XYZ file of C-alpha atoms in Angstrom:
518
model
C 67.932 138.270 106.474
C 67.688 136.699 103.179
C 66.009 133.206 104.019
C 67.974 131.331 101.373
C 71.578 132.699 103.246
C 72.443 129.345 105.375
C 75.416 131.420 107.376
C 73.411 134.400 109.132
C 76.137 137.224 109.610
C 76.586 138.622 112.398
C 76.386 143.094 112.501
C 79.299 144.172 111.113
C 80.568 146.362 114.346
C 80.999 142.786 115.861
C 82.555 141.248 113.414
C 85.597 144.078 112.942
C 85.233 143.945 116.757
C 87.128 140.223 116.721
C 88.531 140.282 113.902
C 85.985 138.474 111.392
C 85.532 141.761 109.389
C 81.683 141.628 107.831
C 81.880 137.685 106.673
C 83.286 134.440 106.704
C 85.261 135.619 104.444
C 87.141 139.033 105.407
C 91.050 138.117 105.472
C 93.115 139.343 109.055
C 95.275 141.195 106.348
C 93.299 144.549 106.339
C 93.430 147.396 103.878
C 91.696 149.784 106.363
C 93.518 151.582 108.673
C 91.830 150.336 112.466
C 92.194 152.713 115.594
C 95.276 152.843 117.215
C 94.373 150.050 120.001
C 95.603 149.245 123.622
C 98.083 146.852 124.126
C 97.308 143.615 125.500
C 99.413 141.883 128.032
C 100.226 138.146 127.109
C 99.620 135.019 128.170
C 103.452 134.410 129.511
C 102.803 131.652 131.428
C 100.252 129.526 128.212
C 103.715 131.427 126.097
C 106.396 129.247 128.184
C 104.633 126.318 127.707
C 104.150 126.603 123.927
C 107.679 127.975 123.584
C 108.905 124.492 125.734
C 107.151 122.135 123.629
C 108.455 124.278 120.248
C 111.869 124.108 121.354
C 111.199 119.284 121.188
C 111.737 120.278 117.322
C 114.939 121.932 116.920
C 116.322 119.781 119.254
C 115.295 115.970 117.908
C 116.220 118.135 114.314
C 119.449 119.280 115.226
C 120.891 117.046 117.407
C 122.055 114.407 114.427
C 123.760 116.679 112.460
C 126.650 116.581 114.335
C 127.213 112.971 113.595
C 125.207 112.100 111.005
C 127.794 112.216 108.309
C 130.012 110.076 110.463
C 127.313 107.705 111.217
C 126.224 107.195 107.650
C 129.786 107.092 106.494
C 130.408 103.835 108.796
C 127.695 102.054 107.679
C 128.101 99.395 105.002
C 125.914 101.192 102.912
C 128.500 103.929 101.668
C 131.418 101.420 100.907
C 133.769 103.095 103.423
C 133.609 105.959 100.145
C 133.328 109.505 101.691
C 132.339 111.434 98.275
C 129.046 109.184 98.610
C 128.684 110.210 102.220
C 126.445 113.519 101.375
C 124.048 111.518 98.832
C 122.826 109.140 102.206
C 123.138 111.455 104.892
C 120.836 114.096 102.687
C 118.122 111.269 102.198
C 117.529 110.880 106.077
C 118.074 114.292 107.135
C 114.779 115.016 104.104
C 112.731 111.935 105.733
C 111.433 114.092 108.108
C 110.040 116.687 106.559
C 109.024 114.448 103.280
C 106.385 112.187 106.268
C 105.705 115.768 107.689
C 104.461 117.356 104.305
C 102.113 114.863 104.101
C 100.773 115.358 107.362
C 101.150 118.511 108.519
C 97.955 119.077 106.852
C 95.690 116.741 108.210
C 96.698 117.246 111.617
C 96.268 120.936 111.444
C 92.817 121.032 110.141
C 92.183 118.423 112.513
C 93.765 121.044 115.139
C 90.661 123.387 114.035
C 88.045 120.472 114.816
C 89.372 118.652 117.620
C 91.550 121.332 119.239
C 95.350 122.717 119.611
C 96.284 120.255 122.554
C 95.812 116.738 121.621
C 97.429 116.978 118.118
C 100.570 118.636 120.344
C 100.566 115.403 122.342
C 100.403 113.087 119.576
C 103.464 115.157 118.142
C 105.645 114.652 121.441
C 104.974 111.148 121.678
C 106.208 110.825 118.509
C 109.188 112.838 118.919
C 110.300 110.723 122.104
C 110.100 107.326 120.273
C 111.448 108.038 116.779
C 114.054 109.896 118.489
C 115.058 106.670 120.938
C 115.024 104.355 117.637
C 117.009 106.602 115.902
C 120.164 106.203 118.630
C 119.846 102.843 118.673
C 119.553 102.643 115.186
C 121.865 99.379 113.287
C 121.573 100.165 109.535
C 120.187 102.351 107.209
C 116.415 101.401 107.029
C 116.306 101.591 110.873
C 117.010 105.508 110.603
C 114.600 105.617 107.842
C 111.850 103.657 109.755
C 112.414 106.248 112.993
C 112.806 109.595 110.749
C 109.630 109.045 109.303
C 107.743 107.953 112.426
C 108.847 111.215 113.507
C 107.655 113.381 110.605
C 104.391 111.253 109.931
C 103.380 112.076 113.911
C 104.883 115.830 114.184
C 102.487 118.410 113.032
C 102.844 120.937 115.959
C 104.736 123.823 113.703
C 101.940 124.708 111.859
C 99.427 123.929 115.559
C 101.652 125.992 117.955
C 101.556 128.920 115.362
C 97.491 128.676 115.448
C 98.201 128.912 118.884
C 100.012 132.195 118.798
C 97.849 133.805 116.564
C 94.848 132.946 118.589
C 96.432 134.601 121.876
C 97.800 137.298 120.407
C 97.233 140.683 118.527
C 98.473 143.377 116.178
C 100.004 144.763 119.804
C 101.765 142.153 121.266
C 102.294 139.881 117.647
C 105.659 141.027 116.789
C 106.664 140.258 120.116
C 105.500 136.821 120.271
C 106.692 136.053 117.282
C 110.017 137.607 117.603
C 110.729 134.991 120.560
C 109.494 131.542 118.278
C 112.813 131.930 115.971
C 115.198 132.376 119.894
C 113.647 129.335 121.104
C 113.952 127.468 117.721
C 117.923 128.657 117.553
C 117.798 127.442 121.974
C 116.740 124.172 120.459
C 119.434 124.621 117.369
C 122.007 125.495 119.590
C 121.492 122.757 122.401
C 121.113 120.295 120.031
C 124.216 120.118 118.024
C 126.181 120.294 121.677
C 124.076 117.653 122.744
C 125.111 115.320 119.608
C 128.582 116.343 118.984
C 129.371 116.047 123.261
C 127.550 112.950 124.197
C 127.904 111.405 120.947
C 130.656 107.997 121.674
C 130.873 108.502 125.337
C 132.294 105.295 125.655
C 135.388 107.144 124.025
C 134.439 110.798 125.882
C 133.526 109.478 129.303
C 135.130 105.770 129.385
C 134.297 106.370 133.877
C 130.896 106.850 133.395
C 130.204 104.438 130.333
C 131.794 101.479 130.246
C 128.914 98.900 129.455
C 129.231 97.183 126.008
C 126.227 98.867 124.930
C 128.067 102.474 124.298
C 130.224 100.949 122.204
C 127.772 99.103 120.324
C 124.903 101.905 119.802
C 127.651 105.288 120.144
C 125.300 107.860 119.216
C 122.492 106.433 121.601
C 123.344 108.837 124.403
C 122.473 112.152 122.848
C 118.990 110.809 121.214
C 117.934 109.409 124.739
C 118.702 113.075 126.040
C 116.767 114.378 123.321
C 113.872 111.737 124.064
C 113.660 112.147 127.469
C 113.277 116.144 127.220
C 110.305 115.418 124.915
C 108.717 112.956 127.235
C 108.630 115.398 130.101
C 107.160 118.552 127.474
C 104.694 115.645 126.843
C 103.808 115.292 130.492
C 103.794 119.792 131.106
C 102.018 120.017 128.417
C 99.261 116.941 129.144
C 98.865 118.666 132.781
C 99.195 122.820 132.709
C 98.691 123.441 128.815
C 95.507 125.536 128.085
C 93.078 124.677 125.185
C 92.437 128.369 123.420
C 90.678 126.751 120.336
C 87.971 125.282 122.112
C 87.713 128.989 124.148
C 86.834 130.424 120.754
C 84.021 127.915 120.067
C 82.247 127.326 123.064
C 82.750 129.959 125.320
C 83.100 133.291 122.926
C 81.869 136.459 124.307
C 80.487 139.167 121.520
C 80.151 142.812 122.780
C 78.524 145.331 121.237
C 79.570 148.575 122.349
C 76.158 150.273 121.699
C 74.125 147.545 123.712
C 74.760 145.150 126.419
C 77.279 141.745 126.098
C 75.320 138.987 124.251
C 76.893 135.476 124.530
C 77.307 133.293 121.041
C 73.454 131.564 121.284
C 72.239 133.563 122.936
C 68.275 133.228 121.860
C 66.782 136.372 124.101
C 68.431 138.437 121.315
C 67.381 139.112 117.428
C 70.696 138.427 116.332
C 70.848 134.830 114.976
C 73.843 132.518 116.336
C 77.153 132.731 114.693
C 77.719 129.760 113.461
C 81.496 129.187 112.511
C 82.892 127.398 109.854
C 86.130 125.729 107.772
C 86.392 127.626 104.304
C 87.386 124.841 101.840
C 90.898 124.938 100.676
C 89.965 126.730 96.876
C 89.092 129.757 99.359
C 91.343 129.305 101.947
C 94.040 130.336 99.101
C 93.560 133.833 98.760
C 96.183 135.960 96.943
C 97.350 136.934 100.221
C 97.949 133.788 101.718
C 99.718 132.248 97.953
C 102.285 134.876 97.875
C 103.025 134.802 101.917
C 103.534 131.009 101.716
C 105.428 130.987 98.062
C 108.309 133.177 100.217
C 108.449 130.983 103.264
C 108.764 128.166 101.172
C 111.520 129.835 99.707
C 113.261 130.803 102.825
C 112.822 127.274 104.842
C 114.478 125.805 101.192
C 117.203 128.129 101.525
C 117.496 127.693 105.062
C 117.197 123.886 105.933
C 119.895 123.969 102.425
C 122.198 125.661 103.871
C 121.480 123.891 108.043
C 122.456 120.606 105.503
C 125.821 121.991 103.561
C 127.183 123.218 106.659
C 127.904 120.112 108.745
C 128.651 118.249 105.744
C 131.187 121.285 104.714
C 132.697 121.237 108.357
C 133.172 117.786 108.594
C 134.478 116.886 105.222
C 138.143 116.788 104.682
C 139.802 120.008 102.211
C 140.779 117.546 99.830
C 136.534 117.082 99.802
C 136.009 120.771 99.450
C 135.771 120.869 103.050
C 137.267 122.008 106.784
C 137.920 118.583 108.480
C 136.415 119.357 111.482
C 136.303 116.538 114.175
C 132.771 115.873 115.278
C 132.288 117.821 119.011
C 133.991 121.076 116.846
C 131.102 120.704 114.305
C 128.955 120.816 117.153
C 130.529 123.923 118.353
C 130.412 125.795 115.548
C 127.116 124.883 114.574
C 125.516 125.872 118.504
C 127.330 129.312 117.953
C 125.651 130.435 114.367
C 122.017 129.618 116.388
C 123.116 130.695 119.239
C 124.572 134.242 117.788
C 121.019 134.277 115.832
C 118.946 133.964 119.499
C 120.606 136.474 121.100
C 119.867 139.082 118.855
C 115.819 138.005 117.264
C 115.444 138.539 121.870
C 116.820 141.755 121.677
C 116.782 143.484 118.342
C 113.395 141.761 116.324
C 110.928 143.838 117.397
C 112.239 147.521 117.622
C 113.851 146.858 113.864
C 109.953 145.330 112.481
C 108.855 148.840 114.278
C 111.364 150.494 112.814
C 111.856 149.056 109.373
C 108.736 147.476 108.570
C 107.676 144.007 107.517
C 108.550 143.905 104.184
C 112.078 145.811 104.612
C 113.491 143.273 107.155
C 112.219 140.580 104.901
C 114.308 141.686 101.801
C 117.412 142.250 103.977
C 116.681 138.524 105.295
C 116.910 137.082 101.768
C 119.651 139.489 100.444
C 122.013 137.604 103.272
C 121.968 134.360 102.009
C 124.198 135.762 98.455
C 127.082 136.471 100.250
C 126.357 133.506 102.389
C 126.776 131.230 99.928
C 129.685 133.202 99.153
C 131.925 132.613 101.654
C 131.475 128.374 101.752
C 134.112 128.371 98.885
C 136.224 131.365 99.846
C 136.891 129.404 103.256
C 137.556 126.444 101.286
C 140.368 128.905 99.461
C 141.772 130.407 102.438
C 143.022 127.314 104.073
C 146.892 127.326 104.567
C 149.717 125.464 104.427
C 148.772 121.798 104.219
C 145.241 122.695 104.245
C 144.856 123.481 107.610
C 142.145 125.945 108.991
C 144.352 129.541 109.822
C 143.003 133.239 110.906
C 141.796 134.069 107.951
C 139.124 131.402 107.869
C 138.290 131.723 111.281
C 137.472 135.487 110.239
C 135.331 134.400 107.358
C 133.713 131.511 109.819
C 132.899 134.443 112.226
C 131.176 137.254 109.140
C 129.337 134.175 107.925
C 127.586 134.057 111.561
C 126.635 137.824 111.452
C 125.149 137.287 108.231
C 123.231 134.408 109.260
C 121.705 136.210 112.295
C 120.030 138.738 110.041
C 118.815 136.645 107.515
C 117.401 134.640 110.834
C 114.952 137.798 111.254
C 112.697 136.508 107.945
C 111.152 133.994 109.668
C 109.721 136.123 112.226
C 108.344 138.175 109.453
C 107.021 135.363 107.675
C 104.831 133.725 110.563
C 103.428 137.269 110.783
C 102.869 137.699 107.408
C 101.012 134.158 107.289
C 99.003 134.591 110.204
C 97.778 138.087 108.669
C 96.851 136.898 105.682
C 94.032 133.986 107.173
C 90.657 134.392 105.444
C 89.237 134.111 108.384
C 89.771 133.424 112.590
C 88.643 129.955 112.041
C 90.990 129.025 109.006
C 94.020 129.981 110.826
C 94.456 125.987 111.621
C 94.363 125.440 107.911
C 96.611 128.487 106.847
C 98.958 127.755 108.623
C 99.023 123.868 107.748
C 98.976 124.876 104.308
C 102.176 127.382 104.829
C 103.651 124.241 107.000
C 103.373 121.563 104.437
C 105.020 124.135 101.634
C 107.947 124.504 103.946
C 107.679 120.525 104.800
C 108.215 120.182 100.979
C 110.934 122.143 100.787
C 112.574 120.960 103.854
C 112.558 117.689 102.178
C 114.050 118.883 99.187
C 116.275 120.898 100.544
C 119.018 118.545 102.564
C 118.650 116.153 99.885
C 119.532 117.916 96.781
C 122.054 120.132 99.008
C 124.078 117.489 99.880
C 124.122 115.632 96.089
C 125.221 118.466 94.817
C 127.587 119.309 97.208
C 128.701 116.143 96.677
C 128.093 116.166 92.455
C 131.075 119.414 93.088
C 133.802 117.121 94.940
C 132.998 114.483 91.908
C 133.497 117.620 88.951
C 136.171 118.722 90.934
C 138.429 115.563 91.192
C 137.266 113.972 87.860
C 138.036 117.636 85.369
C 141.119 118.872 87.014
C 143.021 118.800 84.106
C 140.176 119.026 81.492
C 139.170 122.550 81.186
C 140.216 125.911 82.587
C 140.802 127.498 85.779
C 137.338 129.181 85.564
C 135.343 126.101 84.121
C 136.924 124.352 86.671
C 135.927 126.324 89.918
C 132.517 126.907 88.485
C 132.328 122.954 88.561
C 133.918 122.386 91.803
C 131.553 124.927 93.226
C 128.433 124.147 91.616
C 126.373 123.337 94.832
C 127.003 127.639 95.794
C 126.531 128.856 92.590
C 123.173 127.209 92.072
C 122.154 128.623 95.271
C 123.160 132.405 94.890
C 121.101 132.039 91.824
C 118.332 130.532 94.025
C 118.828 133.268 96.431
C 118.254 136.156 94.000
C 114.973 134.859 92.993
C 113.967 134.746 96.802
C 114.647 138.014 96.497
C 112.250 139.449 93.433
C 109.579 137.513 94.785
C 109.752 138.845 98.386
C 108.996 142.419 95.914
C 105.512 141.279 95.662
C 104.456 141.224 99.387
C 102.621 144.257 100.673
C 104.324 146.728 102.089
C 102.276 147.414 105.246
C 100.205 144.727 107.428
C 96.661 145.122 109.624
C 96.074 142.564 111.914
C 93.330 143.998 113.787
C 93.008 143.383 117.723
C 90.264 140.561 118.689
C 89.268 141.210 121.351
C 87.437 138.377 123.636
C 88.720 135.811 120.659
C 89.873 134.378 124.284
C 89.027 134.414 127.392
C 92.489 134.797 129.498
C 92.737 134.490 132.950
C 94.323 137.308 134.671
C 96.535 135.071 136.774
C 98.514 133.540 133.310
C 99.627 137.807 132.438
């Protein structure tokens, strides 16, 4: 071997067996077909803990959606003007993603060095404290501080995906990744129910919550319930989650089919020890990584914009372009979206993935945004006499739920593309960190832009009722939906640039799994 090479490489047979390719630079997204691997069982106990951790994020983010608009409207900051509600609610909803975008890459890179478990524990601790503080905040700045703390300390989204990549291979990745949106949708189903039905407990359950505390802090109870869940998850993770990443670095066994097994650092062997290292960001951002991150970012942006518009549309009165639902009904409707999607993902994604392939599912997912956005003004126009919700409105809402279910499959495919595009096994954390950073930026921009555009559309509708023709007036009143329809078409064109097929190498030995975990 060349004496000037500071990073001696293992023979190709050993690298190929462990997913490293011919060098550290070889991506996990392969062009050459590999022999069909033997299916490995999933480590269900560890997966269950990861899913338990993942559930905390949608709970903390979605619990506020049923009441955040009313919470902001009742604060002095709006001056009682319902038209301003969307601006301030969007800012609060975006802050988690803004602060997460500033820190998630740091947490992901740190997890590549110190392990995944410590970073997950820090994230859970931040979620516990910030959610509890949010529930007892009575000022706009108190809400802002709580959301900033939650986002800054939470890098779990990228770290969990890295751990998932370390304990799966091409035979199990579709099954495991299909469950991630199911867990998210479970939290997104339960979160709005908790937020909608446990807010104002002194009014809904007067016999149980009589004290003045619940009158002063009407939204504390749902936040406390979620904070208790995060605290319990912290304890479960601390006691039972194993550190897979350290196994990869310290006790990974390499096997040469033509010889005996060799351990990393075995000085009796003629093969030099393999020293893994993180690549610089310029080498991590390969074309495969860039296009995978861009498509995921667009998906995240459109999804979070939709999630911000839905509760605002449901809450706003019909004269302001909404449906005028009560807070409990808003929570129930949001829960119906996520529950239906979770059930569908659990039952249908894996067989659809095997039948259609990743790119076709991704394309179908992005296309669904167009009719989803179109249905908002249709629902508003279908209101009956006295601007009351009628049968047609409920049918249109049910159709929107069906379209949302199909759209939500895109996240499973996005995670698979990102995992497969990682330049090497030891850059998986930073690759997921970059993807999560981009998605967090999109999720920071999405709610504020969507709710602000909604408020602007309402303002245009009120100010131009008699100044323009019906077509221009309709376009102005529905400006928010027109803009997001155009962005959705752009996202579809971007997905077309992804590769048709993925090859995700089996990484035997990358993680030692106890048989009792299966």
